[in-house]
Coordinates of C-alpha atoms in Angstrom, one line a residue:
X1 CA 169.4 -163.8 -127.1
X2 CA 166.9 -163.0 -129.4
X3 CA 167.3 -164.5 -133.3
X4 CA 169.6 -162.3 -135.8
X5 CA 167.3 -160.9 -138.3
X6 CA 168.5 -162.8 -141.8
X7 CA 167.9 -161.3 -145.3
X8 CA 168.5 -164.0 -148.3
X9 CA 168.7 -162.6 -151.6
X10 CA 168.5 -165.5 -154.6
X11 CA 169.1 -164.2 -157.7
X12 CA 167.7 -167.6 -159.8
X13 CA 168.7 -167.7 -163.3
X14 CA 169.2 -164.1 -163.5
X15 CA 172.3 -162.0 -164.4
X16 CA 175.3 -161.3 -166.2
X17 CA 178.7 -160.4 -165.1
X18 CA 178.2 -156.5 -165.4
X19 CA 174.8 -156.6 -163.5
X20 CA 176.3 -159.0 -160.6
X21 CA 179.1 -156.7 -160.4
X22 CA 176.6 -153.7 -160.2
X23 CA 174.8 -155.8 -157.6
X24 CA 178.1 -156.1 -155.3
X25 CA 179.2 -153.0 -155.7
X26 CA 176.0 -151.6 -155.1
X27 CA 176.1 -153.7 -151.4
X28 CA 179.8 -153.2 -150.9
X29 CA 178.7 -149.2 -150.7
X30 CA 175.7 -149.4 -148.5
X31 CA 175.0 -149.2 -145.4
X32 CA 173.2 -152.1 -143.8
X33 CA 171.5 -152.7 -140.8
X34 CA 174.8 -154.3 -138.7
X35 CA 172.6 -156.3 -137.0
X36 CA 170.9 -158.2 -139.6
X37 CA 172.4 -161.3 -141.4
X38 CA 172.9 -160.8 -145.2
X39 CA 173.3 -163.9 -147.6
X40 CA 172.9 -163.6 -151.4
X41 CA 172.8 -166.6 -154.1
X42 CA 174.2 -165.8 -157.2
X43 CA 173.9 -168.3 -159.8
X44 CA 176.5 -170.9 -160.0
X45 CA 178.7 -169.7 -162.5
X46 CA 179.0 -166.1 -160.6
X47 CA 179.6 -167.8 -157.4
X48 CA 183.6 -167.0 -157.5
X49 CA 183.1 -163.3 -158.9
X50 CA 180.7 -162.7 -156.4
X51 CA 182.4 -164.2 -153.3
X52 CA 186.1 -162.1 -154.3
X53 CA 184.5 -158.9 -154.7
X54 CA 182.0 -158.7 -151.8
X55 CA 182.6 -157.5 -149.2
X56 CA 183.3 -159.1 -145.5
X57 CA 180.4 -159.4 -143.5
X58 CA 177.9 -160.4 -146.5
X59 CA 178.0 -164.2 -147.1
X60 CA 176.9 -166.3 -150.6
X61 CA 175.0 -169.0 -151.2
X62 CA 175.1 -171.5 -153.9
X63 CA 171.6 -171.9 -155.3
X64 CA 171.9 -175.9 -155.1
X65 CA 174.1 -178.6 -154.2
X66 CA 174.3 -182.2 -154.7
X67 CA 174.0 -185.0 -151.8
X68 CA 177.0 -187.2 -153.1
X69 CA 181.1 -185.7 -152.0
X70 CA 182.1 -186.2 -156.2
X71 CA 181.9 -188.2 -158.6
X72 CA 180.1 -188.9 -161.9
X73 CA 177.1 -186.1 -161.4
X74 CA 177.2 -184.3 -164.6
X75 CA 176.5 -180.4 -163.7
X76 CA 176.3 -180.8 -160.0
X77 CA 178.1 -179.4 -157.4
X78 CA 179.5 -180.8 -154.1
X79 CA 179.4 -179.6 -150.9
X80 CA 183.4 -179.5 -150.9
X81 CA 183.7 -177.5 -154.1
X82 CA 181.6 -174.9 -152.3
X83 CA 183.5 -175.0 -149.3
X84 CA 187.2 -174.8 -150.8
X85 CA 185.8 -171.4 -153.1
X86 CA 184.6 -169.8 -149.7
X87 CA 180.7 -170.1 -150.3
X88 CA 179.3 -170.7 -146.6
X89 CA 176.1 -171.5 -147.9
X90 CA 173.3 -173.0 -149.6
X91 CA 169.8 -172.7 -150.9
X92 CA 167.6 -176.6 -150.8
X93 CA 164.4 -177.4 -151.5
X94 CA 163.2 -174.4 -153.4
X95 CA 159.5 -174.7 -154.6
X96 CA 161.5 -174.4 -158.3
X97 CA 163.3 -177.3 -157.9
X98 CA 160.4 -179.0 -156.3
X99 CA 158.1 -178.4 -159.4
X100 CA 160.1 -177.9 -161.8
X101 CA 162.9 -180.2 -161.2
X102 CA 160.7 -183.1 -159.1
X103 CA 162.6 -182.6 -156.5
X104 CA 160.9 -184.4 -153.4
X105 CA 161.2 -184.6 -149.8
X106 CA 163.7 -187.7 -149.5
X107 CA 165.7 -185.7 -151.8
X108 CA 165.4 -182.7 -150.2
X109 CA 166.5 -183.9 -146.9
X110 CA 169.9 -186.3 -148.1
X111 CA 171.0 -182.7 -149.6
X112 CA 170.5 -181.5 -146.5
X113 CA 172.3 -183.7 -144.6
X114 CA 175.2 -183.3 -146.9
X115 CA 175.5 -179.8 -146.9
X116 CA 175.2 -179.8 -142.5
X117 CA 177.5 -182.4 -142.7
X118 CA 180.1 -180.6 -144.5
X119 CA 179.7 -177.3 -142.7
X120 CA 177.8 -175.5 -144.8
X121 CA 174.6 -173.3 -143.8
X122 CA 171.4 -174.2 -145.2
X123 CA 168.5 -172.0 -146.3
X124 CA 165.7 -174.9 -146.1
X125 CA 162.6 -173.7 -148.5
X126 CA 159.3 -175.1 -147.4
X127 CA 155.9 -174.0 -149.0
X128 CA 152.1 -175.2 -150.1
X129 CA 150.8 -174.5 -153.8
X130 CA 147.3 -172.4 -153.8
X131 CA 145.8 -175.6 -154.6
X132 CA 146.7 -177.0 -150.9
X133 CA 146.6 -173.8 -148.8
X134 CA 142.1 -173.3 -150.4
X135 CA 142.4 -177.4 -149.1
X136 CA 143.4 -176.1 -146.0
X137 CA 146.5 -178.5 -146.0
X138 CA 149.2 -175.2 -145.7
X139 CA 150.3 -176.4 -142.5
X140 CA 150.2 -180.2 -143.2
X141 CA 152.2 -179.7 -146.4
X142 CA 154.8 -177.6 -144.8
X143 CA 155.5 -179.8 -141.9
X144 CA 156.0 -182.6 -143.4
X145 CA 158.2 -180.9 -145.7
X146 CA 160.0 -180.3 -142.3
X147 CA 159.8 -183.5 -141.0
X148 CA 161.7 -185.6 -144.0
X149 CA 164.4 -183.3 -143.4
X150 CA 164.3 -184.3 -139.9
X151 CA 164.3 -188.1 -140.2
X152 CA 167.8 -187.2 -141.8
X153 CA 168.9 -184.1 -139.9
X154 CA 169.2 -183.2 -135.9
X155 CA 171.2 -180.6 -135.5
X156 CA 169.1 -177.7 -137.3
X157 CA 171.5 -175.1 -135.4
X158 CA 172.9 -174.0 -139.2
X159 CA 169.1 -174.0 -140.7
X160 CA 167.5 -171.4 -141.3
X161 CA 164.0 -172.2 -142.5
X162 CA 162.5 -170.0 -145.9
X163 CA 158.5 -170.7 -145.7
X164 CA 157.8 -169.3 -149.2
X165 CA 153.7 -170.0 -150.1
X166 CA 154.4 -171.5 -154.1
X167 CA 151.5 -169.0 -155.1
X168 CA 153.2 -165.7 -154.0
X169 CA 156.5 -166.7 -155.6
X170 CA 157.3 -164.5 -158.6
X171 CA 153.4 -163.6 -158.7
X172 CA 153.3 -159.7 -156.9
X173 CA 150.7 -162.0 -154.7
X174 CA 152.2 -161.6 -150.8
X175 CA 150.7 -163.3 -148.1
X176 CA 148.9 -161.6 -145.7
X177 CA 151.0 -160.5 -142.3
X178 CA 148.2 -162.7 -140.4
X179 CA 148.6 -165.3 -143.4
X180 CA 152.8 -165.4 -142.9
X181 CA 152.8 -165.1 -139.4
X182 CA 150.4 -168.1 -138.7
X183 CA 152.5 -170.5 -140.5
X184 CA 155.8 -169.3 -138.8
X185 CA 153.6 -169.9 -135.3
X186 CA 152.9 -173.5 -136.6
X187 CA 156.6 -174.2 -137.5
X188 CA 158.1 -172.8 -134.4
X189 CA 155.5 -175.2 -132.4
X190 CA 156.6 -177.8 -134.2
X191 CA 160.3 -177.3 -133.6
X192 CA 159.2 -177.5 -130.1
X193 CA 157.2 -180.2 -130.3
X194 CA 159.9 -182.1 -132.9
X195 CA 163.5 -181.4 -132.2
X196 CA 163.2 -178.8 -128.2
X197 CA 162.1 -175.7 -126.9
X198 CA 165.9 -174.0 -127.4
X199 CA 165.4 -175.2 -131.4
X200 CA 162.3 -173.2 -131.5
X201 CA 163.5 -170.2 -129.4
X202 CA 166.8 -170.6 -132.0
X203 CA 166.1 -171.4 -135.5
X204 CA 165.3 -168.7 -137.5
X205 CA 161.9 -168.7 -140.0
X206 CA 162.3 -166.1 -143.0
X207 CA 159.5 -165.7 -145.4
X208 CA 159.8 -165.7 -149.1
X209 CA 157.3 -164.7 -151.8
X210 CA 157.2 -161.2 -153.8
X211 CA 158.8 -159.7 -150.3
X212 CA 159.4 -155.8 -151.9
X213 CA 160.6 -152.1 -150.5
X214 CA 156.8 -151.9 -150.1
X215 CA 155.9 -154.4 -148.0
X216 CA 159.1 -155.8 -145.3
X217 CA 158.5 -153.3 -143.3
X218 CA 155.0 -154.7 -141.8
X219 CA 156.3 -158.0 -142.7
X220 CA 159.2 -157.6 -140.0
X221 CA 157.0 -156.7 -137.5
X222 CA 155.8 -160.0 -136.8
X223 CA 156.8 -161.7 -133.7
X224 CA 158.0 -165.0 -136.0
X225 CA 159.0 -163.7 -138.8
X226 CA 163.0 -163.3 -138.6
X227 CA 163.5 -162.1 -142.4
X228 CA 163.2 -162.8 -145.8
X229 CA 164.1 -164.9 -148.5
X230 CA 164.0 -162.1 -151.9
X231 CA 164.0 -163.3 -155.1
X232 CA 163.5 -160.3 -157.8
X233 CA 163.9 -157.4 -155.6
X234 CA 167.4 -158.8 -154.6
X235 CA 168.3 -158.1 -158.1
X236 CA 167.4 -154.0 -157.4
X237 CA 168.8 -151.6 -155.5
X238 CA 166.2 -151.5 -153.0
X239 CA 167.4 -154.8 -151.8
X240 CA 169.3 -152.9 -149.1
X241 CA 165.8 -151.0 -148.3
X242 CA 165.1 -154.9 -147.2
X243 CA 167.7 -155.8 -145.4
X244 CA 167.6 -152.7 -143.3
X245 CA 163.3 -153.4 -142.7
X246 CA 164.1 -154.1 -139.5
X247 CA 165.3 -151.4 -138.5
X248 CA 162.3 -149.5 -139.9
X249 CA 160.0 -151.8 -138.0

């Protein structure tokens, strides 16, 4: 079977509750590519008004979630929390929360392991800064981003992998087609090499970074490339123009 085309949309630290409602209603009128996975992150405090007035078929995503069931985590939230308000999945190991936050890979992969655990899905970001990719290190850095997670993880049937370059996030700078396509090669050959030939024939690799109206189209068209990750455009009305690039492709 070949892998379902998957569109993300994470809206980050971004909205209020008339422009999330615009943002659902907007989706709950469109009409999307059947085929084609949709998943969008609100953030956390829009998770509930999100999920109960989207419509079936489109899933949501929390933008985070912490490795521990409960407890004494000030501003964190579990995997069960997420779970019992009907959010299917979850967003770890964005380059945000990376920098930003000093999020690192051991981290990365015990929230992992917590969210598979549970049952959630996992949109696992992996992704070089411009610094490492003119080192030459792009595919270095991303697999071992890959590799913490799987000293903690086996199963990656409910991962789907975002490979978002740090430099084209937010930035209008895209990768180059050849540029995105190459690194989904080298992490599909290392699914093979890592976990087995069905993981890499399985598991889906989206790309993230300034993905637009104007450029998923040629994007899609890659053999390895099995959607996107959207940050601002998921925000926009021609979000559905991206999750219906593949049939445009």
């Amino acid at each position: 079977m070949p892998r379902q085309f998957f569109v993300g949309g994470n809206f980050k630290m971004n909205g209020t509750i008339k422009s999330i409602k615009d943002i659902v209603n907007n989706l709950n009128q469109a009409k999307l590519d059947p085929n084609t996975e949709v998943v969008i992150a609100p953030s956390s405090l829009y998770l509930l008004l999100t999920r109960e007035n989207l419509r079936k078929g489109i899933e949501v995503a929390a933008q985070n979630v912490y490795d521990k069931p409960n407890g004494a985590f000030t501003g964190e939230l579990s995997v069960e929390q997420l779970k019992d308000s009907g959010i299917t999945w979850t967003l770890i190991g964005h380059s945000e929360r990376r920098v930003i936050l000093q999020e690192d890979d051991s981290f990365v992969a015990n929230k992992t392991k917590a969210a598979i655990d549970g049952g959630l899905g996992v949109i696992l970001c992996c992704g070089e800064s411009l610094e490492q990719r003119e080192a030459g290190k792009t595919n270095e850095v991303v697999i071992n981003q890959l590799k913490a997670v799987h000293s903690q993880v086996k199963d990656w049937s409910k991962i789907v992998i975002a490979y978002e370059p740090i430099w084209a996030i937010g930035t209008g700078k895209v990768a180059t087609t050849e540029q995105a396509q190459e690194v989904h090669v080298a992490i599909r050959e290392w699914l093979k090499t890592d976990l087995s030939a069905e993981a890499a024939d399985n598991t889906r690799v989206i790309y993230g970074g300034s993905v637009s109206e104007k450029n998923c189209v040629e994007l899609a068209k890659q053999d390895d490339i099995d959607g996107f990750l959207v940050g601002g455009a998921s925000l926009k009305p021609a979000f559905v123009d991206i999750v219906n690039a593949k049939q445009s492709a």
